[in-house]
Coordinates of C-alpha atoms and ligand atoms in Angstrom, one line a residue:
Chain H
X41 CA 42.4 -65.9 -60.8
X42 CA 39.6 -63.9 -61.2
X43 CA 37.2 -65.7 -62.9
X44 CA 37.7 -69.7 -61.6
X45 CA 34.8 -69.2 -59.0
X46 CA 32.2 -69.9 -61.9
X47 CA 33.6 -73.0 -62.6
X48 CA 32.7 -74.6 -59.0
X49 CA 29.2 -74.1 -59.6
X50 CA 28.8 -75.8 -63.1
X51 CA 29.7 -79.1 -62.7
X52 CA 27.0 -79.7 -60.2
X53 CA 24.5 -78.6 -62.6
X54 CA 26.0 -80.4 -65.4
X55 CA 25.5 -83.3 -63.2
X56 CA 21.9 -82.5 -62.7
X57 CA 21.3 -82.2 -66.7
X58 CA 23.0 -85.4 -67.4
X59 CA 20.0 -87.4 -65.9
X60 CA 17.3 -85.2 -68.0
X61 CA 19.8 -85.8 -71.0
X62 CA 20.2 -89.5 -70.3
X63 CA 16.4 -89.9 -70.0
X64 CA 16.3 -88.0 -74.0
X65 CA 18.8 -90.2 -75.4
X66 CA 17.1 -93.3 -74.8
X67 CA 14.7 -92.0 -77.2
X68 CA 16.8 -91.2 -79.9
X69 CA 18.1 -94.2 -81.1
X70 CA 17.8 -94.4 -84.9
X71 CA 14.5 -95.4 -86.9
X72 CA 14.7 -94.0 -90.1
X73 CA 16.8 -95.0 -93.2
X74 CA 20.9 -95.0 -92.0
X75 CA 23.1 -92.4 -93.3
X76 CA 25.3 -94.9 -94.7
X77 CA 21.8 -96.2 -97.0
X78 CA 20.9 -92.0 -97.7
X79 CA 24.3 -91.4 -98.7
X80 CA 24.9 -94.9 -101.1
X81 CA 21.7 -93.3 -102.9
X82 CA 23.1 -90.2 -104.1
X83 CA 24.7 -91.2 -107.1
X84 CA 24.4 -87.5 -108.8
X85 CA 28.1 -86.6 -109.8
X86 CA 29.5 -83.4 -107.8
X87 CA 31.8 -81.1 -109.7
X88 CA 34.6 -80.9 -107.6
X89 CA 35.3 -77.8 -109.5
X90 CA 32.2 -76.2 -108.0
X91 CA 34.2 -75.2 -104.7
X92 CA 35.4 -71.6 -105.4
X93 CA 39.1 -71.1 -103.5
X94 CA 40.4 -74.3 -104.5
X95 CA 43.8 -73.8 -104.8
X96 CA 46.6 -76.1 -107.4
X97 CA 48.8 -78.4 -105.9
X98 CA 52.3 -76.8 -106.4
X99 CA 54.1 -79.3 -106.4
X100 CA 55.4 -81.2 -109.7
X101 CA 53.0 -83.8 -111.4
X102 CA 52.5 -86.1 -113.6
X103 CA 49.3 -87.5 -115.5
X104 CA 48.5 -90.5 -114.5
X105 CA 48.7 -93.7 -116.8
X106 CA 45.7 -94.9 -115.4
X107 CA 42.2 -94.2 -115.1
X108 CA 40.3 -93.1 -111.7
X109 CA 36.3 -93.4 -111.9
X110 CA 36.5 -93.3 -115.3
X111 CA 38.6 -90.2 -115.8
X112 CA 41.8 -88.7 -115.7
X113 CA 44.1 -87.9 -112.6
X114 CA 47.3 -87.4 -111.7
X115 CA 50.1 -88.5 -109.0
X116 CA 53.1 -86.5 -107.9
X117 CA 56.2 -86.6 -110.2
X118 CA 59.3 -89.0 -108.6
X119 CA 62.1 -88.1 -111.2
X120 CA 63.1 -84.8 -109.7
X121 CA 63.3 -86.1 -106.0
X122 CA 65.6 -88.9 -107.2
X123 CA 69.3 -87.4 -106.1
X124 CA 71.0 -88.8 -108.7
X125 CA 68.8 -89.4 -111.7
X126 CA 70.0 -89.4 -114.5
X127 CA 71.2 -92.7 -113.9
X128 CA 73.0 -92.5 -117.4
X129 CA 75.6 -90.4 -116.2
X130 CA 77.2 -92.9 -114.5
X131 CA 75.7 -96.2 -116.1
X132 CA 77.1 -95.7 -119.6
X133 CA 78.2 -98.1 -122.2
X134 CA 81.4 -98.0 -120.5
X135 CA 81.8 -101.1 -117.4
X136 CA 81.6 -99.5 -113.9
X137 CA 83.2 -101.3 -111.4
X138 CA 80.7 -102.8 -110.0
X139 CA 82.1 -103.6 -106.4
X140 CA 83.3 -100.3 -105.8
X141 CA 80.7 -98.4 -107.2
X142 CA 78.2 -99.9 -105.4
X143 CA 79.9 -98.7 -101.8
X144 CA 80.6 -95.7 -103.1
X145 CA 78.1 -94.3 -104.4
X146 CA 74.6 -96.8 -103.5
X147 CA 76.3 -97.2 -99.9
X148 CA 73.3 -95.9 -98.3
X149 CA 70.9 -98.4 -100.0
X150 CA 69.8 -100.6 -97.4
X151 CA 67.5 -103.7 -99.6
X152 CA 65.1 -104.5 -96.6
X153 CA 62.4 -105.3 -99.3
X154 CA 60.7 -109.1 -100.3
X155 CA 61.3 -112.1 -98.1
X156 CA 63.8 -112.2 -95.4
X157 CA 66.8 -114.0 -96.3
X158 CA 65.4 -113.5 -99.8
X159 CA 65.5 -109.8 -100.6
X160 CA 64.9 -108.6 -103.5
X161 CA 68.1 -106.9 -106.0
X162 CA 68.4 -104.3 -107.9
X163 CA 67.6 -105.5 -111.3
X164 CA 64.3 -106.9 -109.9
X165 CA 63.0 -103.5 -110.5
X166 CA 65.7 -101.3 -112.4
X167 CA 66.1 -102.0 -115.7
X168 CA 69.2 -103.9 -115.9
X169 CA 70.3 -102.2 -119.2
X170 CA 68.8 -98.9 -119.6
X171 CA 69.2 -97.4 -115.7
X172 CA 67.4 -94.4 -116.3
X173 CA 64.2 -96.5 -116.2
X174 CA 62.5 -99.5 -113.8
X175 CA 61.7 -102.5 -115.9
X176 CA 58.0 -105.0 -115.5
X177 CA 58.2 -108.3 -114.5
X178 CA 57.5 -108.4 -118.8
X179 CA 60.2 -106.8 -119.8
X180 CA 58.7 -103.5 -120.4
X181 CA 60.4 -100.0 -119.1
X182 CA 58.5 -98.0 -116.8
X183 CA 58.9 -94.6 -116.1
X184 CA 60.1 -93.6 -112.6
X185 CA 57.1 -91.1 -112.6
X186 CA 55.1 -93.8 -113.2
X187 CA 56.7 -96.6 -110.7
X188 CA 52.8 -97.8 -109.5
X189 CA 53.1 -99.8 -112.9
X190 CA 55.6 -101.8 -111.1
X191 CA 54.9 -101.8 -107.9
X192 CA 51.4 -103.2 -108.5
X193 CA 52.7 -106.3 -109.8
X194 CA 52.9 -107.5 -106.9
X195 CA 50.8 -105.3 -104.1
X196 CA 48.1 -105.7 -106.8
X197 CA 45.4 -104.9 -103.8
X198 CA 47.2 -102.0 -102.9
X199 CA 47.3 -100.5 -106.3
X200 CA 43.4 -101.5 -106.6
X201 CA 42.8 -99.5 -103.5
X202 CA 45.3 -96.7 -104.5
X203 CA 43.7 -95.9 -107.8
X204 CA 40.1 -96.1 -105.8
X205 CA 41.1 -93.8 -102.9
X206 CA 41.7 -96.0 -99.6
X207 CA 45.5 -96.1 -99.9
X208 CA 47.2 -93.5 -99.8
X209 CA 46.1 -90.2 -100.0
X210 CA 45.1 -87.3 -102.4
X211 CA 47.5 -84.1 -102.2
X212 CA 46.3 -81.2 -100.7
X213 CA 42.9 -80.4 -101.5
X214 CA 39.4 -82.9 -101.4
X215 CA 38.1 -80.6 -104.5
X216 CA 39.4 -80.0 -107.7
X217 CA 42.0 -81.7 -109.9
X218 CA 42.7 -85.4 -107.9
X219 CA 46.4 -85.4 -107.4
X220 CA 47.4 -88.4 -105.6
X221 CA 50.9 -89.4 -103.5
X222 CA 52.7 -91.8 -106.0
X223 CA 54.1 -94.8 -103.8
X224 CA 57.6 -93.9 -103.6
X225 CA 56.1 -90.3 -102.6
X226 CA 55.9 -92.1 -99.1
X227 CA 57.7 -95.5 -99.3
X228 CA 61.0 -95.9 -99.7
X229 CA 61.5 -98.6 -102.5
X230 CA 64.3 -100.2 -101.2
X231 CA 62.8 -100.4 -97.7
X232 CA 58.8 -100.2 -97.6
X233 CA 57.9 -100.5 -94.6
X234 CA 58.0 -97.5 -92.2
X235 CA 60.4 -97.7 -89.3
X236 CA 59.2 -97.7 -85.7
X237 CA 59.8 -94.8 -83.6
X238 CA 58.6 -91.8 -81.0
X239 CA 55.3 -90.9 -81.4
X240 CA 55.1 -87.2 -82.6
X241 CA 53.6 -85.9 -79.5
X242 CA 51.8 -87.8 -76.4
X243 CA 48.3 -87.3 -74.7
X244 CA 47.2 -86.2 -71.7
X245 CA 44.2 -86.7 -69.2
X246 CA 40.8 -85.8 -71.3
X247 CA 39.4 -82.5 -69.2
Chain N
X67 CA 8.5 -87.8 -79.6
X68 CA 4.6 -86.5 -79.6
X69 CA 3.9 -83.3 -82.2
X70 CA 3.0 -81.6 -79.2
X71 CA 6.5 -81.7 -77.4
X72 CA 8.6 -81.1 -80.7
X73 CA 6.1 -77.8 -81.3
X74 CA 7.5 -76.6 -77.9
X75 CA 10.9 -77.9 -78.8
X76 CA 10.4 -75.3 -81.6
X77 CA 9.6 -72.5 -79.7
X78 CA 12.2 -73.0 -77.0
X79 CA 14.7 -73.0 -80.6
X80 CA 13.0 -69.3 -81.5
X81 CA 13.2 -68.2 -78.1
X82 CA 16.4 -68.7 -77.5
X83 CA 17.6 -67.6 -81.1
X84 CA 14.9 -64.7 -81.7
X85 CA 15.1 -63.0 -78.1
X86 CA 18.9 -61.5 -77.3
X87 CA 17.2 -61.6 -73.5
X88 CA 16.3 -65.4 -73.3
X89 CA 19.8 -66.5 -73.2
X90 CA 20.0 -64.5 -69.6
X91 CA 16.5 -65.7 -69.1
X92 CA 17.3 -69.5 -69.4
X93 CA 20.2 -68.8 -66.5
X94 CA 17.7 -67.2 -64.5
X95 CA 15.3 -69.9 -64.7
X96 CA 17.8 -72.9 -64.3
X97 CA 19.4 -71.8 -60.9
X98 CA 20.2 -68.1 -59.2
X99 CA 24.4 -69.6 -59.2
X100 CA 24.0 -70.4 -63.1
X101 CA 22.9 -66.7 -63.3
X102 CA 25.6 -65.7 -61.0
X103 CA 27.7 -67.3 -63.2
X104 CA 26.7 -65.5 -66.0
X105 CA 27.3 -62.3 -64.1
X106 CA 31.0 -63.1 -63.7
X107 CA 31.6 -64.1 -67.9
X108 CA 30.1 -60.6 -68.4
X109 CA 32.3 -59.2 -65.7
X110 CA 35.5 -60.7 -67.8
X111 CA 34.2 -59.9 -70.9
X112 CA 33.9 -56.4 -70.1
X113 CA 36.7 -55.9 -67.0
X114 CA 38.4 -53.0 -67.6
X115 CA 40.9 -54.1 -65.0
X116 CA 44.0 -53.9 -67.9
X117 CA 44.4 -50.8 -70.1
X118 CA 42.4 -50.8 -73.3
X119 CA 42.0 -47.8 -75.2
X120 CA 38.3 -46.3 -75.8
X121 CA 38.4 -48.2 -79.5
X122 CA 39.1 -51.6 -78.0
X123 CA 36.4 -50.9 -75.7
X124 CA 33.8 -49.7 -78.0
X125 CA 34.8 -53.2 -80.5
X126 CA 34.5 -55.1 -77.2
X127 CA 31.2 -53.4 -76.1
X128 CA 30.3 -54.1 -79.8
X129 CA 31.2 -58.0 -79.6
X130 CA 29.5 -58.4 -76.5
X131 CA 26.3 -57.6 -78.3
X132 CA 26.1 -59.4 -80.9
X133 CA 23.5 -62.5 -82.1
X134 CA 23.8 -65.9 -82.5
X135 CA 26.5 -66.6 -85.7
X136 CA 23.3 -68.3 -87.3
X137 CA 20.9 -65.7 -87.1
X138 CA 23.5 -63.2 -88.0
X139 CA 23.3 -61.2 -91.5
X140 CA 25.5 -61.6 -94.2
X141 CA 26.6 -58.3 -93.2
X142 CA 26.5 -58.4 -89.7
X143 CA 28.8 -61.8 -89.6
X144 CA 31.6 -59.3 -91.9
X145 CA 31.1 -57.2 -89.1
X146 CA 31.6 -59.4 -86.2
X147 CA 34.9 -60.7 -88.2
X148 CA 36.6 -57.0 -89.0
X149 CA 36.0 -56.4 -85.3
X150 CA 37.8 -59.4 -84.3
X151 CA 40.2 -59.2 -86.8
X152 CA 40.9 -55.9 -85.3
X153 CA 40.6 -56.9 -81.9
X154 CA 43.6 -59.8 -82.4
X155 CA 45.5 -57.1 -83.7
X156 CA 44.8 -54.7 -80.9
X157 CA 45.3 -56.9 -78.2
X158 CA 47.9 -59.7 -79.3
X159 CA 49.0 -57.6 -82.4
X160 CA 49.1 -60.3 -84.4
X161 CA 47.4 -60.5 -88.4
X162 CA 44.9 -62.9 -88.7
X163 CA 42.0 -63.2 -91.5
X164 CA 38.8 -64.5 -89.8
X165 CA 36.4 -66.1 -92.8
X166 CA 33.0 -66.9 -92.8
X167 CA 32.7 -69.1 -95.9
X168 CA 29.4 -70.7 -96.0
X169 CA 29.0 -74.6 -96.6
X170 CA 29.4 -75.8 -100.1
X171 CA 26.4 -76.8 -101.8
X172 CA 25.3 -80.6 -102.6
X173 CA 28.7 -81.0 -100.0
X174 CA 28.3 -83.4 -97.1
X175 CA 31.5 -84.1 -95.3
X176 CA 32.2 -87.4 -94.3
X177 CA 35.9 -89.1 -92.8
X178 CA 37.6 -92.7 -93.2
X179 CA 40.4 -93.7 -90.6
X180 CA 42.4 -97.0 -91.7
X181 CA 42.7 -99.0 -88.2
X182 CA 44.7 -101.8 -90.6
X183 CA 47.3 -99.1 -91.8
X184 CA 47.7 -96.3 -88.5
X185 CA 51.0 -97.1 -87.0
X186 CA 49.9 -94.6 -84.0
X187 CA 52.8 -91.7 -85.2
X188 CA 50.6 -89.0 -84.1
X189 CA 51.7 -86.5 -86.4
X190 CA 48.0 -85.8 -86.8
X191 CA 47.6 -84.5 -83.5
X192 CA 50.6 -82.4 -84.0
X193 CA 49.1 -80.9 -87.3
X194 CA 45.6 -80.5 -85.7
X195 CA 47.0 -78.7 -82.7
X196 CA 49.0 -76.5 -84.8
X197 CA 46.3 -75.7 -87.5
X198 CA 43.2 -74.7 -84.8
X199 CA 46.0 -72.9 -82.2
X200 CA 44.8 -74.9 -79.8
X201 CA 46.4 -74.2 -76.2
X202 CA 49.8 -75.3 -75.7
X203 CA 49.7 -74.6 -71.9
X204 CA 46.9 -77.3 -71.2
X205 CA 48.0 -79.4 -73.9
X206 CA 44.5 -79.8 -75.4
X207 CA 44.5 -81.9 -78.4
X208 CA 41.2 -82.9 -80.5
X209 CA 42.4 -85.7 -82.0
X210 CA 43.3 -89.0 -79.6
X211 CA 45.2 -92.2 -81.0
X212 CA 44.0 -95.1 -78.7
X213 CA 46.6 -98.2 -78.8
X214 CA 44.4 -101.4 -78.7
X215 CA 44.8 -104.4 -78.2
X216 CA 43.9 -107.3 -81.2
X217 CA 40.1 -108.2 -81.2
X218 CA 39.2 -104.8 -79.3
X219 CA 37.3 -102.6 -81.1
X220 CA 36.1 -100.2 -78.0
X221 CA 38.6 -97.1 -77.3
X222 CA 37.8 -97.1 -74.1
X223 CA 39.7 -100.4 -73.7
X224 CA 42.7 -99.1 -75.2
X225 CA 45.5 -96.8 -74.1
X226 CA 45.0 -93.4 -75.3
X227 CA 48.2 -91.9 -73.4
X228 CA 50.9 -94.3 -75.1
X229 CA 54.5 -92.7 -75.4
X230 CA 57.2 -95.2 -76.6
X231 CA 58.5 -96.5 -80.1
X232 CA 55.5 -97.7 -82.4
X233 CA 53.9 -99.5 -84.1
X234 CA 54.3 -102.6 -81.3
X235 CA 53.4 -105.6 -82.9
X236 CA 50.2 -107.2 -82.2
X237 CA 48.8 -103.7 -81.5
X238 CA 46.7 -101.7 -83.7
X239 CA 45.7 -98.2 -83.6
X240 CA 42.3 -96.3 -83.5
X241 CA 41.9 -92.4 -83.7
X242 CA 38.9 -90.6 -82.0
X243 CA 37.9 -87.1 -82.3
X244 CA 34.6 -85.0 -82.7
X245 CA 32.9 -87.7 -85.4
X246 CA 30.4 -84.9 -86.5
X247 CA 27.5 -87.1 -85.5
X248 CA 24.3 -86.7 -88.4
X249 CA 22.1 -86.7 -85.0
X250 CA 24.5 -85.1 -82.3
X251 CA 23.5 -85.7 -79.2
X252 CA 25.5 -82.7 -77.7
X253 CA 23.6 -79.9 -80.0
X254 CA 20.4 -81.2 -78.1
X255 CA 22.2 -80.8 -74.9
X256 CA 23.0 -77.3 -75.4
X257 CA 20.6 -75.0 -73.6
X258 CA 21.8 -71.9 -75.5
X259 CA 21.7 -73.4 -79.0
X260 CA 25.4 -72.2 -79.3
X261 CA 26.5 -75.9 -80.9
X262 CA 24.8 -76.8 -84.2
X263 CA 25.1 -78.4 -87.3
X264 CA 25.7 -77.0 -90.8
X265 CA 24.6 -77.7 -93.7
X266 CA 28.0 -79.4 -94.6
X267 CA 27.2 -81.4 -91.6
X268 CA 30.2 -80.0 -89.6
X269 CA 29.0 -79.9 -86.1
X270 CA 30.5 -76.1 -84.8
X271 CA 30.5 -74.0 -81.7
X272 CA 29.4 -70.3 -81.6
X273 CA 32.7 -69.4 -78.9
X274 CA 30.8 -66.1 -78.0
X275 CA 27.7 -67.7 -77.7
X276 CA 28.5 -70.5 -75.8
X277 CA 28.8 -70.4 -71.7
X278 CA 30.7 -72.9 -70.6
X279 CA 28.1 -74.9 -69.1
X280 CA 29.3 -78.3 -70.6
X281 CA 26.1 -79.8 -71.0
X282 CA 27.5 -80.8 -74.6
X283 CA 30.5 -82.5 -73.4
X284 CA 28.7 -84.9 -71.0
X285 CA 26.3 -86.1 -73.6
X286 CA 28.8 -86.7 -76.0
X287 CA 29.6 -90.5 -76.4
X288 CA 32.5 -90.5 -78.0
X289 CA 35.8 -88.1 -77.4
X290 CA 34.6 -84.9 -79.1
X291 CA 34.5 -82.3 -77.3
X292 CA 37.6 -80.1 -75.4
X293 CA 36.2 -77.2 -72.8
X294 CA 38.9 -74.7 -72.5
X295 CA 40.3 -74.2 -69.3
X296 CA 42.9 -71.3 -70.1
X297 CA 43.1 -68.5 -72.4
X298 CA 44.3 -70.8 -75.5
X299 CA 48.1 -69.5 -75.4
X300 CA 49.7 -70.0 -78.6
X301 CA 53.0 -68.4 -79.6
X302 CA 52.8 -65.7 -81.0
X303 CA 55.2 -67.0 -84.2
X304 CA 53.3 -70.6 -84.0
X305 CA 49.7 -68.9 -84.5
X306 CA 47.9 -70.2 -87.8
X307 CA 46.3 -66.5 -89.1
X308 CA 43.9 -68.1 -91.7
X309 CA 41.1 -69.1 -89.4
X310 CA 37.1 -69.1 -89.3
X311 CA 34.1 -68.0 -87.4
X312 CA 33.3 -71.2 -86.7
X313 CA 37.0 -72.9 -86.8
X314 CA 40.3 -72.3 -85.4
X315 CA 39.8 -68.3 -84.4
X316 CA 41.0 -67.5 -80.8
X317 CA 38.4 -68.7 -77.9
X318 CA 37.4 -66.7 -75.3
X319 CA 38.0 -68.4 -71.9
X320 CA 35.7 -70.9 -70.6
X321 CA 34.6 -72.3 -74.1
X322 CA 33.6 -75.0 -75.5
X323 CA 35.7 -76.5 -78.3
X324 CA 36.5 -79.3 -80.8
X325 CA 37.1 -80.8 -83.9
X326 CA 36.0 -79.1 -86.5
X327 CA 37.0 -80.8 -89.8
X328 CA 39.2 -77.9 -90.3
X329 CA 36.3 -75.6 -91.4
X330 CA 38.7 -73.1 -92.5
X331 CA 40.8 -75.0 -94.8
X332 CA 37.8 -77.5 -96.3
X333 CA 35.7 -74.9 -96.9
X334 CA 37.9 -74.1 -99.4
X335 CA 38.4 -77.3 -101.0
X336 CA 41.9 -78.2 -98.5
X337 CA 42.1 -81.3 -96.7
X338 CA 41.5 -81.0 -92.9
X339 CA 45.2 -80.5 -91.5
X340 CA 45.6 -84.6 -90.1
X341 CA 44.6 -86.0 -93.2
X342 CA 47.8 -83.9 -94.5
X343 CA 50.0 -85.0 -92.0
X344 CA 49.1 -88.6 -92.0
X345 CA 52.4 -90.3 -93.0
X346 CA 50.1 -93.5 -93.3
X347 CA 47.2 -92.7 -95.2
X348 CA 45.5 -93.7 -92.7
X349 CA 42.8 -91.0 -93.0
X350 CA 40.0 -90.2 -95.3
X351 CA 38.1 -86.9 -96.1
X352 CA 35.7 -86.1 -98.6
X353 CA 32.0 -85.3 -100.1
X354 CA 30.2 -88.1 -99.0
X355 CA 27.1 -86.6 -101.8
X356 CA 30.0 -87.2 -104.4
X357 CA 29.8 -90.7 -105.9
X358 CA 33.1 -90.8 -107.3
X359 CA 35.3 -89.2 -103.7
X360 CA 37.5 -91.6 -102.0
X361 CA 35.3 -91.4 -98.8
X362 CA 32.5 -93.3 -100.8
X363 CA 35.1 -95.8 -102.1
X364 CA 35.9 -96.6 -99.1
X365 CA 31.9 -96.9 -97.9
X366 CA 31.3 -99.2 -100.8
X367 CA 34.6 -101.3 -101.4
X368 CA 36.0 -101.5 -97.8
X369 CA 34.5 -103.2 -94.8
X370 CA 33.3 -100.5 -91.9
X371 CA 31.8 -100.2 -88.7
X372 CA 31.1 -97.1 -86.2
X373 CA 31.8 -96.6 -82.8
X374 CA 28.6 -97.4 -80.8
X375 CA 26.6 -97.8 -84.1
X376 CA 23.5 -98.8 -81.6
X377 CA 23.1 -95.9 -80.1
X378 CA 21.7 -94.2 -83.3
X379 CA 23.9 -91.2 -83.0
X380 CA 24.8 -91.7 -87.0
X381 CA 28.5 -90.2 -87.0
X382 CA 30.0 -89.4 -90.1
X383 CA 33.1 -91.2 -89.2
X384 CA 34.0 -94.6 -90.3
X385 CA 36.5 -97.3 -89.2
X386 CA 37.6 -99.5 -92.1
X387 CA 40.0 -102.1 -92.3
X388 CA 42.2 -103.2 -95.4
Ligands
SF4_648 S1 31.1 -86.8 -81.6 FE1 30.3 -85.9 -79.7 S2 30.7 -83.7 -80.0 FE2 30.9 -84.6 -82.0 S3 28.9 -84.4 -83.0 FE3 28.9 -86.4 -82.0 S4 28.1 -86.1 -80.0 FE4 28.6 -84.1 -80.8
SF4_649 S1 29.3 -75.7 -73.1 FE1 28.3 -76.9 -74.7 S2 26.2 -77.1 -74.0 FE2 27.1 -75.4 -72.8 S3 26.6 -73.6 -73.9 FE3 28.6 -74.3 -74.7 S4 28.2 -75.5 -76.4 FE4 26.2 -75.3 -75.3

């Protein structure tokens, strides 16, 4: 390799510099006002529209039915991910047979959601008459674009941090329009929690 | 520090930045093998040892030459970006668009990682590995995931080289990377002034400025910084082209590199590439000067702490917990 001799020489001086560097740092240590104070005082609003090259989320959304910082914002639509929504098509007036609809067709749902031993069922959160919605713990429908309604009946504190921006995550882009993950976006309903497995990649030795 | 010492601090800053000589100079004065050294980068800047036609040698000649990024003209930095662009093309023939978007105004990044919710997946460290090319034959990442243990809030006590099924219970997870410190110790390290930071506070590297004396990464405190060993080999097909100046462009050999909050994409108003990935939500980015972003959320609602607070580095990167 042509070049690798250079590298001999520069960790010895690095070493050298370390003790002039060390010596430095000891004088650095913080007097003024913290960041954290300099940036709670800037309470200016930005316009996140300012940043030129911003560019739309593509994917399908919907306005959200609640407010973020005191204006609008919206979360990613769930309605067109949903395999086989409509619902009604199957869940007419007419019965379905229950037992053998349920392996046939919602085979694959696996409830692994509320207590164990106590999961919850299906009509805790579909509407139990009109399946092309979810229903409230009050009897009201909500939307399956809008299933945070439901959801934060009970994870309250994670809907109150949703809406305010430490759980989950915007789409995309910091600036412009806030789009947000809804929650089925990344949970699945019937099974919340996220299964263990691999990591994605592993670490080696820092150089 | 006295008046006195920071007006020489100042000079040495105009020296080195005003004079194209003094960055030679400084290896001449610090040690005859330093200057040796120096000798050799030019010799593999300039070897003619493979083929190159008289165009790639004149753009080569031409990048060779050039300033400091920060002292560069508006025109001079479109320059310096055709010629590499023209260069990548030349020698790996591949299509890239180097940018050299300046910061945002009234913009000051800032970054929020959950320890309560990161279930150590590392798809950030895929993402961030994919986004700034970074080389596959050393497997340099930016980005670490330490696996703690409970009450242990210290990477260094944790395992940063886990590989089996996660989360494990009773473990929690803690990512490190460049935090983009307010007062960066490593820019002070740096005898050439090739490592500074913008006005968006992003901490960045000038790759052709920079020698490879790693002065930076020893004074670093945390896990920031990545010297390149190799050439940065990247598949051809696995190459991000949208890159920066100051981002995820192709580094010469014998760099120093890190995280740069994605300069290229955030400059633009994207997320940085891990806070994409992050099946968790585990990370947040944002305008720390914007009193309605998540990031400050997060600052006010959310109970947060630094990594070596004491040492008065000031990162702009927060541990929070739920
Ligand atoms: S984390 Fe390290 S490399 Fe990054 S700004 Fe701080 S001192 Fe510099
Ligand atoms: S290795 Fe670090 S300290 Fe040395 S020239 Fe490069 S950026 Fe500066």
């Amino acid at each position: 390799m042509k070049t690798n001799s250079k590298f001999f020489i520069l960790p010895i001086i690095s070493v050298l510099l370390m003790f002039m560097l060390l010596r430095d740092g000891a004088v650095a240590v913080a007097s003024e006002k913290s960041l954290l104070e300099e940036v709670k005082a800037v309470n200016e609003p930005f316009d996140s529209q300012s940043v030129k090259q911003v560019r739309p989320v593509t994917q399908k959304t919907v306005l959200a039915k609640e407010e973020y910082q005191g204006g609008t914002f919206r979360v990613l639509a769930r309605k067109h991910a949903i395999e086989r929504y409509k619902c009604s098509r199957c869940h007419l007036d007419k019965p379905v047979l229950v037992t053998q609809g349920l392996e046939l067709t919602h085979g694959n749902v696996v409830i692994n959601h509320g207590r164990k031993g106590d999961e919850l069922g299906c009509i805790d959160c579909h509407h139990p008459d009109d399946r092309d919605y979810l229903e409230d713990k009050k009897g009201r429908k909500v939307d399956f674009d809008h299933s945070y309604q439901l959801c934060g009946q009970c994870h309250f504190r994670q809907k109150r941090d949703w809406l305010g921006g430490a759980h989950g995550k915007r789409v995309s882009n910091w600036a412009g329009d806030r789009v947000v993950y809804n929650c089925a976006s990344c949970h699945n309903p019937h099974s919340p929690r996220f299964e263990k497995r691999f990591p994605a990649t592993y670490s080696v030795p820092l150089n | 520090m006295s008046s006195q010492k920071q007006d020489e601090a100042k000079t040495t800053i105009e020296d080195v930045l005003e004079k194209p000589s003094s960055r030679r100079k400084f290896l001449k004065g610090a040690s005859i093998a330093a200057a040796a050294g120096s000798a050799a980068v030019a010799a593999s800047y300039m070897s003619a040892a493979d083929p190159a036609s008289a165009g790639e040698l004149k753009l080569r000649w031409q990048e060779y030459f050039k300033k400091n990024y920060r002292i560069m003209s508006q025109e001079e930095k479109d320059e310096t970006v055709t010629r590499l662009e023209r260069l990548a093309k030349m020698q790996d023939n591949v299509d890239v668009q180097i940018g050299n978007e300046p910061p945002v105004e009234k913009v000051l990044f800032g970054y929020a990682f959950n320890i309560t919710r990161c279930e150590g997946f590392m798809e950030c460290v895929t993402a961030c590995v994919k986004e700034n090319n970074l080389d596959r034959k050393t497997n340099t990442q930016y980005i670490r995931i330490f696996e703690m243990e409970p009450g242990q809030l210290d990477p260094s006590t944790g395992d940063g080289q886990y590989y089996h099924k996660v989360p494990v219970d009773d473990k929690f997870y803690m990512g490190a990377q460049c935090f983009h410190c307010e007062k960066a110790p490593c820019i002070k390290a740096c005898p050439t002034k090739a490592t500074w930071k913008e006005p968006d506070g992003i901490v960045v590297v000038d790759y052709n400025w920079c020698i490879g004396c790693r002065y930076c990464q020893a004074a670093c405190p945390y896990y920031g910084r990545r010297f390149n060993w190799g050439k940065g080999e990247v598949p051809k097909e696995e190459i991000t082209t949208k890159q920066h100046y100051l981002g995820n462009r192709k580094r010469p050999m014998g760099k120093m590199e890190k995280c740069t909050f994605c300069i290229q994409r955030t400059r633009k108003g994207k997320l940085p590439a891990c806070v994409e990935a992050c099946p968790t939500g585990s990370r947040v980015f944002g305008n720390l000067l914007d009193p309605d972003s998540e990031i400050r959320y997060v600052l006010k609602h959310k109970k947060v702490f630094r990594m070596k607070e004491e040492i008065g580095t000031q990162p702009k990167f927060w541990y929070f917990i739920d």
